[in-house]
Amino acid sequence: MSIRKILAGIFLYLYPGIICAQKLEVKSPNQKIILAVENKSEGLFYEVSFGNKVVIKSSKLGFVLKDLAAFDKNFELISSERKSTNEIWEPVWGEQKVIRDHHEELTLRLKQKNQEERMLNVIFRVFDDGVAFRYQFPQQPNLKYFIVEEELSEFSMTGDHKTFWIPADYDANEFRYNTTLLSEIDALKAKAATSEMFALAGSDKTGVQTPLMLKSKDGLYINIHEAALLDYSALQLHVNQQNFKLQARLIPDAFNNKAYLHAPCVTPWRTIIISDKATDILASKMILNLNEPSKIADPSWIKPMKFVGVWWEYQTGKSTWSYAKSADDKDGKGNLIPSGKHGANNQNVKKYIDFAAANGIGGVLVEGWNVGWEDWFGNWKEDVFDFVTPYPDFNVKELTDYAKTRGVSLIMHHETSGSATNYERQLDTAYTFMNRFGYPAVKTGYVGKIIPRGEYHDGQWMVKHYERVLQKAAKHKITIDSHESVRPTGVHRTYPNWMAIEAGRGNEYNAFSIGNLPEHETILPFTRLMGGPMDYTPGIFKLKGFAENDPQRQVHTTLAKQLALYVTIYSPLQMVADEVDNYALYPDAFNFIKDVAVDWDDTKIVEAEPGDYVTIARKAKGTENWFIGAITDEHARIAQIPLNFMDKGKDYIATIYRDADNADWKNNPEAYKIERFKVDTKTIFKLKLAQGGGAAISIVPLEKGKDNQIKKYK
Amino acid sequence: MSIRKILAGIFLYLYPGIICAQKLEVKSPNQKIILAVENKSEGLFYEVSFGNKVVIKSSKLGFVLKDLAAFDKNFELISSERKSTNEIWEPVWGEQKVIRDHHEELTLRLKQKNQEERMLNVIFRVFDDGVAFRYQFPQQPNLKYFIVEEELSEFSMTGDHKTFWIPADYDANEFRYNTTLLSEIDALKAKAATSEMFALAGSDKTGVQTPLMLKSKDGLYINIHEAALLDYSALQLHVNQQNFKLQARLIPDAFNNKAYLHAPCVTPWRTIIISDKATDILASKMILNLNEPSKIADPSWIKPMKFVGVWWEYQTGKSTWSYAKSADDKDGKGNLIPSGKHGANNQNVKKYIDFAAANGIGGVLVEGWNVGWEDWFGNWKEDVFDFVTPYPDFNVKELTDYAKTRGVSLIMHHETSGSATNYERQLDTAYTFMNRFGYPAVKTGYVGKIIPRGEYHDGQWMVKHYERVLQKAAKHKITIDSHESVRPTGVHRTYPNWMAIEAGRGNEYNAFSIGNLPEHETILPFTRLMGGPMDYTPGIFKLKGFAENDPQRQVHTTLAKQLALYVTIYSPLQMVADEVDNYALYPDAFNFIKDVAVDWDDTKIVEAEPGDYVTIARKAKGTENWFIGAITDEHARIAQIPLNFMDKGKDYIATIYRDADNADWKNNPEAYKIERFKVDTKTIFKLKLAQGGGAAISIVPLEKGKDNQIKKYK
């Protein structure tokens, strides 16, 4: 492990005590990425190069602090420190068994040249796959409690890059992705087109969310996001369409304050992942590496799993969360009159439990089990659900017992309606209730405007709320799958009970709205998934004709692509999302879902181009089995998949689930073909993916004496 | 019980279906107070007379609802209902054993004459001591969830009345009282003079708080306040200095919204207490009558009591809440270094317990017992205290056991620093902790700006918070003494575990600030106390020279007045506020505090004039003992007290604690004289009260064969 100290700065004293210009440089371990930092009288600036290409032009750092003097210039560099790290660690669950953290660190200790002498440290880390920096406010006499009015971090692009973006919003990440040049971004127009969404706030014509994916004209892939978002508000970017400078914008609170801080403290890391290969972007573990190790000492109770759910039938309109037609639909005794459409009834739930038990699926999510769904949404109402009172047709004891004797767990559902205060008041009670009946996991929901009123889904208060929920849940040995929460930033390394997050546009939009574009799932890995797992809810088999009153609605993929998503969209809690009856339509295709793993020893990004295609191979935890998913956008293509990552000299059997030759997402989505071949490390698959299509492959070692009839793939 | 139906309105149909002007009248049971209500095309108006004097001129009612059409005019009167009530009820604790609720009620059912046909009911009640009204939003198709942008209730005064007021504020009620004409009110100036206060918001030149006390030039006393403030924001009044109209102003939230409502629902009552005798104002039980009966089915655990406290020594600066000098004052192991001035240490607390036990005082309040006081205030910090972790020198188990074996209870202290979210998260844990160690009561505190940020102490969200705290506390059989909370509105009838409230300028200001004016305690009963008991913390014996570094500081009363406050300021939790050592200075005077009751079978308001003097006699619960308190302002006076309220034909022994002849609050406050006399129902005391002075009297039945030597009072 070498420590590189490259000090290229000029120390120029105009007059004693004032340092005028200093430039420090850090190179990545492989020397390819170069960071330069310069402290000028106008402020602190950094730039980043990849080989001989500039990636980030000179970009400013600093803050506006409320009611205090400018905190973005006039710094004296007190000292700088360098540190090299090259170590490995094992995640509790993840895409690979072992993760290497190899980087060079530079810490600048700055002091403002004025009476208050306020101090600010900036910490840079340079990896082979990118650069990150964070601010640190050390303990000091003249800066103790303070309010961030704005963070001034800039990311100055070198040109009018192609950009994969969703509009900035304080409350929502569930937008369709847009692909335009930086100069073409119009977030207001994009938001205006989202009538299917709610709780929108903070519109801004050139405001975009992170993770933001860019591609330069000369083929560099650049991903900007943040890591370790804790006790701070989420980062958004404001695009200057003249000079292509991206400017940090933080989510405000009711007073337009961005963060309440108490020194000593740090901000989240700002991350810039860079490569000339798109596959490297997806392979990057930089964001995870920037997060702190697990705070859960014994994580043995945290178990990845697949789950089915009484849920998709609500999305399609077949049944309802609510028990009665409306809150006013009551009989003479004041009891709700059942509508007959309530999905979370004992009989229906038992059907899902039976299905899970029969197919080795660990969990059954049941939404709509607790009273309140007749009047839960859209009125900024504080006291909605109590998280312990079931509807009369849902017997908690009977159903949890029924599931347990069949080796299945029920998964809890806590919809907060955005009323975080109400949820926090009831956390102890709600989690004690879960423990009592043996629920291991809870899907939380934050639909609607936040209470406390004036706070937003992605603001500092809510970011702390999500952390409080994780901490409380960990005490109760409960794992969390949060929906409508802030998007992930690798915090699941620190809290591995945060197993899945929605915070993006999931498969559900295909059920109830204009849906997702066929390219959607090829952009997600480069954007939303950069921060962590997504509960995308793949596995829909009935792709058309599910909405009785709206024949236009359909899922915008083929069936084979739905299978492939189990590999391309990583999540340790992976839903088997369709109504269980629909799996009987294609039992042979369902075998892939039964077989596919949710926890992995290794991951290979085989091919990828944002907006076009993604092919990923993963090795199931503790086995020699590989699973491959290949997906494409609206264009058909040939996925080329060399199996050179597998063990040499071994024979395997591959089962290929691919689009039928006449399949396409629009007219013939459910046509697929299943083939089995003998394969080895020299095999190269060439698979035709239909328009909006995909392929899923499971590969298991050949058992001697079996499968001898199967022919080799050519 | 007679039902009066006086319908004086003219039913004038201009054209079919539209009622143009209607006037309805209601008289009080004694016919003296007359309410008239008129529905005109410009809106709904009411007026109030007392005998032949108009008290409230024609005043408008109605609302501005957010994003909805005006809700203050164009009403059609659908129907009206009348009801008479004459009944008695017994409070769990109080100033009298039995309370009579005798009133006439009129309900108007109104509908707006437009397409939405929104409905509004207004309920009036007319008592012998005043008028009250509330709005009711019935269940209806076109008004379900809605936001009150402003309540338009007016109270139109007939002239430029003398007014006893404090400035309007969203966060604080702890102002000195001002006595001016309505036209002279300058709330901004009054606020500017309050450097001793913090967390101020919502300034407005002519904005004042309720209870507001007014006196007309022709001798009418008028008190305006509200009753049953639940799930709504507190009422303030904006004074029009041209026409003397008082206009309702509600406390806003971050969005300037005043209340989030869900029909069916009601607002608090708006109360107008009226009399030509000041004593009637203090005797009024109208506000209590307007509140709902107790929600606590078995209130047997709710016990009035006196308590001492490790507290006044913090106010004077002798010792501190905090354990170390600052949060940074830590040793090598990270432990706080004790400053040596921490008041809540085992030894000191035991001294207070011993004192309480020796003097029949039920409770010992200990503030500063839990970690966090080094850095608790002023930084809008969310996570301050945890309510279960004591400082190292405070042994919870040892001290609660020590107290218990001596028949004393420790009183818990929960300072929230205004962080209501933090408190709500920990309520279960905190109250379970109290139950475990046998704390029966908790003093809560809300010093500083509220979290959720954007909410205020007196806004709807916090009003609901205080109710949530009461509900949770009741489940744990815990009583509440809330400081810096919203001022009371008789809600202690509904939640009798809300035993005391500060929400006003207490005796403590005499310790640490410019203090309270000598007239202060003669105004409090007419203002702050109209809504409910106050934890004023009387009983200071060392009235000067308590602040080592500031000899100017002194309590602005005589010692005899401090005794009298135990009667004139009603509270079922009554503090014996001085450092216990100071009571040894005047043990004979302390006998009054030992003897005085805190719960009463009867109360007589003997003499009163706001700003000048108050004399009250009370009969101790379940006994034949009477206690009398008489206080004056900065002027000396003769209190004239006929004992005609006592049982005829019986002899009593009175012990009089009065100002010494040479006493006055400024130069000789601790000079008092104690005298004993035989008295009966024909006795009339004439007691000289010094400047800023008072007198306290305890009267017990003569025991035959004893006290024969004592001479009769003449």
Coordinates of N, CA and C in Angstrom, one line a residue, chain A residues 244-407:
Chain A
F244 N -23.0 24.9 -18.2 CA -23.0 23.5 -17.8 C -22.5 23.3 -16.4
K245 N -22.6 24.3 -15.5 CA -22.2 24.1 -14.1 C -23.4 23.5 -13.4
L246 N -23.2 22.5 -12.6 CA -24.2 21.9 -11.7 C -24.0 22.5 -10.3
Q247 N -25.0 23.0 -9.8 CA -24.9 23.7 -8.5 C -25.7 22.9 -7.5
A248 N -25.1 22.6 -6.3 CA -25.9 21.9 -5.2 C -27.1 22.8 -4.8
R249 N -28.2 22.1 -4.6 CA -29.4 22.7 -4.0 C -29.9 21.7 -3.0
L250 N -30.1 22.1 -1.8 CA -30.5 21.2 -0.7 C -32.0 21.4 -0.5
I251 N -32.7 20.4 0.0 CA -34.1 20.4 0.3 C -34.3 21.3 1.5
P252 N -35.2 22.3 1.4 CA -35.4 23.2 2.6 C -36.4 22.7 3.6
D253 N -36.6 23.4 4.7 CA -37.7 23.2 5.6 C -38.7 24.4 5.5
A254 N -39.5 24.5 6.4 CA -40.6 25.6 6.4 C -40.0 27.0 6.3
F255 N -38.8 27.1 6.9 CA -38.1 28.4 6.9 C -37.1 28.6 5.8
N256 N -37.1 27.7 4.9 CA -36.1 27.7 3.8 C -34.7 27.4 4.3
N257 N -34.6 26.8 5.5 CA -33.3 26.4 6.0 C -33.0 25.0 5.5
K258 N -31.7 24.8 5.3 CA -31.4 23.5 4.6 C -30.8 22.5 5.6
A259 N -30.2 22.9 6.6 CA -29.7 21.9 7.6 C -29.4 22.7 8.9
Y260 N -29.8 22.0 10.0 CA -29.4 22.5 11.3 C -28.3 21.7 11.8
L261 N -27.1 22.3 12.0 CA -25.9 21.5 12.3 C -25.3 22.0 13.7
H262 N -24.5 21.1 14.2 CA -23.9 21.3 15.5 C -22.5 20.7 15.5
A263 N -21.5 21.6 15.4 CA -20.1 21.2 15.3 C -19.7 20.5 16.5
P264 N -18.8 19.5 16.5 CA -18.3 18.9 15.3 C -19.3 18.0 14.5
C265 N -19.2 18.1 13.2 CA -20.1 17.3 12.4 C -19.6 17.3 10.9
V266 N -20.2 16.4 10.2 CA -19.8 16.3 8.7 C -21.0 16.3 7.9
T267 N -20.8 16.7 6.6 CA -21.9 16.6 5.6 C -21.8 15.2 5.0
P268 N -22.9 14.8 4.2 CA -22.7 13.6 3.4 C -21.6 13.8 2.4
W269 N -21.1 12.7 1.8 CA -20.1 12.8 0.7 C -20.8 13.2 -0.6
R270 N -20.2 14.0 -1.4 CA -20.6 14.3 -2.8 C -19.8 13.4 -3.6
T271 N -20.4 12.6 -4.5 CA -19.8 11.5 -5.2 C -19.8 11.8 -6.7
I272 N -18.6 11.6 -7.3 CA -18.5 11.7 -8.8 C -17.9 10.4 -9.3
I273 N -18.7 9.5 -9.8 CA -18.2 8.2 -10.3 C -17.9 8.4 -11.8
I274 N -16.7 8.0 -12.2 CA -16.2 8.3 -13.6 C -15.7 7.1 -14.2
S275 N -16.0 6.9 -15.5 CA -15.3 5.8 -16.3 C -15.6 6.1 -17.7
D276 N -14.7 5.4 -18.6 CA -15.0 5.4 -20.0 C -15.8 4.2 -20.4
K277 N -16.1 3.4 -19.3 CA -17.0 2.2 -19.6 C -18.2 2.3 -18.7
A278 N -19.3 2.1 -19.4 CA -20.6 2.2 -18.6 C -20.7 1.1 -17.6
T279 N -20.1 -0.1 -17.9 CA -20.2 -1.2 -17.0 C -19.5 -0.9 -15.7
D280 N -18.4 -0.1 -15.7 CA -17.7 0.3 -14.5 C -18.6 1.1 -13.6
I281 N -19.4 1.9 -14.2 CA -20.3 2.8 -13.3 C -21.2 1.8 -12.5
L282 N -21.7 0.8 -13.1 CA -22.6 -0.1 -12.4 C -21.8 -1.0 -11.4
A283 N -20.6 -1.2 -11.7 CA -19.8 -2.0 -10.8 C -19.2 -1.3 -9.6
S284 N -19.3 0.0 -9.7 CA -18.7 0.9 -8.6 C -19.3 0.6 -7.2
K285 N -18.4 0.4 -6.3 CA -18.8 0.3 -4.9 C -18.4 1.5 -4.0
M286 N -18.1 2.6 -4.7 CA -17.6 3.8 -4.1 C -18.6 4.3 -3.0
I287 N -19.8 4.4 -3.4 CA -20.8 4.9 -2.5 C -20.9 4.1 -1.2
L288 N -20.9 2.8 -1.4 CA -20.9 1.9 -0.2 C -19.7 2.1 0.7
N289 N -18.5 2.2 0.0 CA -17.3 2.4 0.7 C -17.2 3.7 1.5
L290 N -18.0 4.7 1.1 CA -18.0 6.0 1.8 C -18.9 6.0 3.0
N291 N -19.7 4.9 3.1 CA -20.5 4.9 4.3 C -19.8 4.2 5.5
E292 N -20.3 4.4 6.7 CA -19.7 3.8 7.9 C -20.1 2.3 7.9
P293 N -19.2 1.5 8.6 CA -19.6 0.1 8.8 C -20.9 -0.1 9.6
S294 N -21.3 -1.3 9.6 CA -22.6 -1.6 10.2 C -22.6 -1.2 11.7
K295 N -23.7 -0.6 12.1 CA -23.9 -0.3 13.5 C -24.6 -1.4 14.2
I296 N -25.0 -2.4 13.5 CA -25.7 -3.5 14.1 C -24.7 -4.6 14.4
A297 N -24.4 -4.8 15.7 CA -23.3 -5.7 16.0 C -23.6 -7.1 15.6
D298 N -24.8 -7.6 15.8 CA -25.1 -9.0 15.4 C -26.2 -8.9 14.4
P299 N -25.9 -9.0 13.1 CA -26.9 -8.9 12.1 C -27.4 -10.2 11.6
S300 N -27.3 -11.2 12.4 CA -27.6 -12.6 12.0 C -29.1 -12.7 11.7
W301 N -29.9 -11.8 12.3 CA -31.4 -11.9 12.1 C -31.8 -11.3 10.8
I302 N -30.9 -10.7 10.1 CA -31.3 -10.0 8.8 C -31.2 -10.9 7.7
K303 N -32.3 -11.3 7.1 CA -32.3 -12.3 6.1 C -32.9 -11.9 4.8
P304 N -32.1 -11.9 3.7 CA -32.7 -11.6 2.4 C -33.8 -12.6 2.1
M305 N -34.8 -12.2 1.3 CA -35.8 -13.1 0.9 C -36.7 -12.6 -0.2
K306 N -37.4 -13.5 -0.9 CA -38.4 -13.1 -1.8 C -39.8 -13.1 -1.1
F307 N -40.7 -12.3 -1.6 CA -42.0 -12.3 -1.0 C -43.1 -12.1 -2.0
V308 N -44.2 -12.7 -1.8 CA -45.4 -12.4 -2.6 C -46.2 -11.4 -1.8
G309 N -47.3 -10.9 -2.4 CA -48.1 -9.9 -1.6 C -49.5 -9.7 -2.1
V310 N -50.4 -9.5 -1.1 CA -51.7 -9.0 -1.5 C -51.6 -7.5 -1.7
W311 N -51.3 -7.2 -3.0 CA -50.9 -5.9 -3.3 C -51.2 -5.5 -4.8
W312 N -50.6 -6.3 -5.7 CA -50.8 -6.0 -7.2 C -52.3 -5.9 -7.5
E313 N -53.1 -6.7 -6.9 CA -54.5 -6.6 -7.1 C -55.1 -5.3 -6.7
Y314 N -54.5 -4.6 -5.8 CA -55.0 -3.2 -5.5 C -54.6 -2.3 -6.6
Q315 N -53.4 -2.5 -7.2 CA -52.9 -1.6 -8.2 C -53.7 -1.8 -9.5
T316 N -54.2 -3.0 -9.8 CA -55.0 -3.2 -11.0 C -56.4 -2.8 -10.8
G317 N -56.9 -2.7 -9.5 CA -58.2 -2.4 -9.3 C -59.1 -3.6 -9.0
K318 N -58.5 -4.8 -8.9 CA -59.3 -6.0 -8.7 C -59.9 -6.0 -7.3
S319 N -59.1 -5.6 -6.3 CA -59.6 -5.5 -4.9 C -59.1 -4.2 -4.3
T320 N -59.4 -4.0 -3.0 CA -59.1 -2.7 -2.4 C -58.4 -2.9 -1.1
W321 N -57.6 -1.8 -0.8 CA -57.0 -1.7 0.6 C -58.1 -1.6 1.6
S322 N -59.2 -0.8 1.2 CA -60.2 -0.5 2.2 C -61.2 -1.6 2.3
Y323 N -61.9 -1.6 3.5 CA -62.9 -2.6 3.8 C -64.3 -2.2 3.4
A324 N -64.5 -0.9 3.5 CA -65.8 -0.4 3.1 C -65.6 0.6 2.0
K325 N -66.7 0.9 1.3 CA -66.6 1.8 0.2 C -66.2 3.2 0.6
S326 N -66.6 3.7 1.8 CA -66.2 5.0 2.3 C -66.3 5.0 3.8
A327 N -65.6 6.0 4.4 CA -65.6 6.0 5.8 C -67.0 6.3 6.4
D328 N -67.9 6.8 5.6 CA -69.3 7.1 6.0 C -70.2 5.9 5.8
D329 N -69.7 4.8 5.2 CA -70.5 3.6 4.9 C -70.6 2.8 6.2
K330 N -71.4 3.1 7.1 CA -71.5 2.5 8.4 C -73.0 2.0 8.7
D331 N -73.1 0.9 9.4 CA -74.4 0.4 9.8 C -74.9 1.1 11.0
G332 N -76.1 0.7 11.5 CA -76.7 1.4 12.6 C -75.8 1.4 13.9
K333 N -75.0 0.4 14.0 CA -74.1 0.3 15.2 C -72.8 1.1 15.0
G334 N -72.6 1.7 13.9 CA -71.4 2.5 13.6 C -70.3 1.7 13.1
N335 N -70.6 0.4 12.7 CA -69.6 -0.4 12.1 C -69.5 -0.2 10.6
L336 N -68.4 -0.3 10.0 CA -68.2 -0.2 8.6 C -69.0 -1.3 7.9
I337 N -69.6 -1.0 6.8 CA -70.3 -2.0 6.0 C -69.3 -2.5 4.9
P338 N -69.0 -3.8 4.9 CA -67.9 -4.3 4.0 C -68.4 -4.1 2.5
S339 N -67.4 -3.7 1.7 CA -67.7 -3.5 0.3 C -67.7 -4.8 -0.5
G340 N -67.1 -5.9 0.2 CA -66.9 -7.1 -0.6 C -65.7 -7.2 -1.4
K341 N -65.0 -6.1 -1.5 CA -63.8 -6.0 -2.4 C -62.5 -6.0 -1.6
H342 N -62.6 -6.1 -0.2 CA -61.4 -6.0 0.6 C -60.4 -7.1 0.3
G343 N -59.2 -6.8 -0.1 CA -58.2 -7.8 -0.4 C -57.6 -8.5 0.7
A344 N -57.4 -7.8 1.8 CA -56.6 -8.4 3.0 C -57.6 -9.2 3.9
N345 N -58.3 -10.2 3.3 CA -59.2 -11.0 4.1 C -58.5 -12.4 4.3
N346 N -59.0 -13.0 5.4 CA -58.3 -14.3 5.8 C -58.1 -15.3 4.6
Q347 N -59.2 -15.5 3.9 CA -59.2 -16.5 2.8 C -58.1 -16.1 1.8
N348 N -58.1 -14.9 1.3 CA -57.2 -14.5 0.3 C -55.8 -14.5 0.8
V349 N -55.6 -14.1 2.0 CA -54.2 -14.1 2.6 C -53.7 -15.6 2.7
K350 N -54.6 -16.5 3.1 CA -54.2 -17.9 3.2 C -53.8 -18.4 1.8
K351 N -54.4 -18.0 0.8 CA -54.1 -18.4 -0.6 C -52.6 -18.0 -0.9
Y352 N -52.3 -16.8 -0.5 CA -50.9 -16.3 -0.8 C -49.9 -17.0 0.1
I353 N -50.3 -17.4 1.3 CA -49.4 -18.1 2.2 C -49.2 -19.5 1.6
D354 N -50.3 -20.1 1.2 CA -50.1 -21.5 0.6 C -49.2 -21.4 -0.7
F355 N -49.4 -20.4 -1.5 CA -48.5 -20.3 -2.7 C -47.1 -20.1 -2.3
A356 N -46.8 -19.2 -1.3 CA -45.5 -19.0 -0.9 C -44.8 -20.2 -0.4
A357 N -45.6 -21.0 0.5 CA -45.1 -22.2 1.1 C -44.8 -23.2 0.0
A358 N -45.6 -23.3 -1.0 CA -45.4 -24.3 -2.1 C -44.3 -24.0 -3.0
N359 N -43.8 -22.7 -3.0 CA -42.8 -22.3 -3.9 C -41.5 -21.8 -3.3
G360 N -41.4 -22.1 -2.0 CA -40.2 -21.7 -1.3 C -40.0 -20.2 -1.2
I361 N -41.0 -19.4 -1.2 CA -41.0 -18.0 -1.0 C -41.2 -17.6 0.4
G362 N -40.2 -16.8 1.0 CA -40.2 -16.6 2.4 C -41.3 -15.8 3.0
G363 N -41.8 -14.8 2.3 CA -42.7 -13.8 2.9 C -44.0 -13.6 2.1
V364 N -44.9 -13.1 2.9 CA -46.2 -12.6 2.3 C -46.5 -11.3 2.8
L365 N -46.4 -10.3 2.0 CA -46.8 -8.9 2.3 C -48.3 -8.8 2.3
V366 N -48.9 -8.2 3.3 CA -50.3 -7.9 3.2 C -50.5 -6.4 3.5
E367 N -51.0 -5.7 2.5 CA -51.4 -4.3 2.7 C -52.9 -4.3 2.9
G368 N -53.3 -3.2 3.5 CA -54.7 -3.0 3.7 C -55.3 -3.9 4.8
W369 N -54.4 -4.3 5.8 CA -54.9 -5.2 6.9 C -55.4 -4.4 8.0
N370 N -55.0 -3.1 8.1 CA -55.3 -2.4 9.3 C -56.4 -1.3 9.0
V371 N -57.2 -1.0 10.0 CA -58.3 -0.1 9.8 C -57.8 1.3 9.4
G372 N -58.5 2.0 8.6 CA -58.2 3.4 8.3 C -58.2 3.7 6.8
W373 N -58.2 2.7 5.9 CA -58.0 2.9 4.5 C -59.2 3.5 3.8
E374 N -60.3 3.7 4.5 CA -61.4 4.4 3.8 C -61.1 5.9 3.7
D375 N -60.2 6.4 4.5 CA -59.9 7.8 4.6 C -58.5 8.1 5.0
W376 N -57.6 7.7 4.1 CA -56.2 7.7 4.6 C -55.3 8.7 3.9
F377 N -55.8 9.3 2.8 CA -54.9 9.9 1.9 C -55.3 11.3 1.4
G378 N -54.4 12.2 1.3 CA -54.6 13.4 0.6 C -55.2 14.6 1.4
N379 N -55.4 14.4 2.7 CA -55.9 15.5 3.4 C -55.0 16.0 4.5
W380 N -53.7 15.7 4.4 CA -52.7 16.2 5.4 C -53.2 16.0 6.8
K381 N -53.7 14.8 7.0 CA -54.3 14.4 8.3 C -53.3 13.7 9.1
E382 N -53.2 14.1 10.4 CA -52.1 13.6 11.2 C -52.4 12.2 11.8
D383 N -53.6 11.9 12.3 CA -53.8 10.7 12.9 C -54.6 9.8 12.0
V384 N -54.0 8.9 11.3 CA -54.7 8.1 10.3 C -54.7 6.6 10.8
F385 N -53.5 6.0 10.8 CA -53.4 4.6 11.1 C -52.9 4.4 12.5
D386 N -53.2 3.3 13.1 CA -52.6 3.0 14.5 C -51.7 1.8 14.4
F387 N -51.6 1.0 13.3 CA -50.6 0.0 13.1 C -50.8 -1.3 14.0
V388 N -51.9 -1.3 14.7 CA -52.2 -2.5 15.5 C -53.6 -3.0 15.4
T389 N -54.5 -2.3 14.7 CA -55.9 -2.7 14.7 C -56.3 -3.2 13.3
P390 N -56.5 -4.5 13.2 CA -56.8 -5.1 11.9 C -58.3 -4.9 11.6
Y391 N -58.6 -5.0 10.3 CA -60.0 -5.0 9.9 C -60.6 -6.3 10.4
P392 N -62.0 -6.4 10.5 CA -62.6 -7.6 11.1 C -62.4 -8.9 10.3
D393 N -62.0 -8.8 9.1 CA -61.9 -10.0 8.3 C -60.4 -10.4 8.2
F394 N -59.5 -9.8 9.0 CA -58.1 -10.1 9.0 C -57.7 -10.5 10.4
N395 N -57.5 -11.8 10.6 CA -57.2 -12.4 12.0 C -55.7 -12.5 12.1
V396 N -55.1 -11.6 12.8 CA -53.6 -11.6 12.9 C -53.1 -12.9 13.4
K397 N -53.6 -13.3 14.6 CA -53.1 -14.5 15.2 C -53.3 -15.7 14.3
E398 N -54.4 -15.9 13.8 CA -54.7 -17.0 12.9 C -53.8 -17.0 11.7
L399 N -53.6 -15.9 11.1 CA -52.8 -15.8 9.9 C -51.3 -16.0 10.1
T400 N -50.8 -15.3 11.2 CA -49.4 -15.5 11.4 C -49.1 -16.9 11.9
D401 N -50.0 -17.5 12.6 CA -49.8 -18.9 13.0 C -49.9 -19.8 11.7
Y402 N -50.8 -19.6 10.9 CA -51.0 -20.3 9.7 C -49.7 -20.2 8.8
A403 N -49.2 -19.0 8.7 CA -48.0 -18.8 7.9 C -46.8 -19.6 8.6
K404 N -46.7 -19.4 9.9 CA -45.5 -20.0 10.6 C -45.5 -21.5 10.4
T405 N -46.6 -22.2 10.6 CA -46.6 -23.7 10.4 C -46.2 -24.1 9.0
R406 N -46.3 -23.2 8.1 CA -45.9 -23.5 6.7 C -44.6 -22.9 6.3
G407 N -43.8 -22.4 7.3 CA -42.5 -21.9 7.0 C -42.4 -20.6 6.3

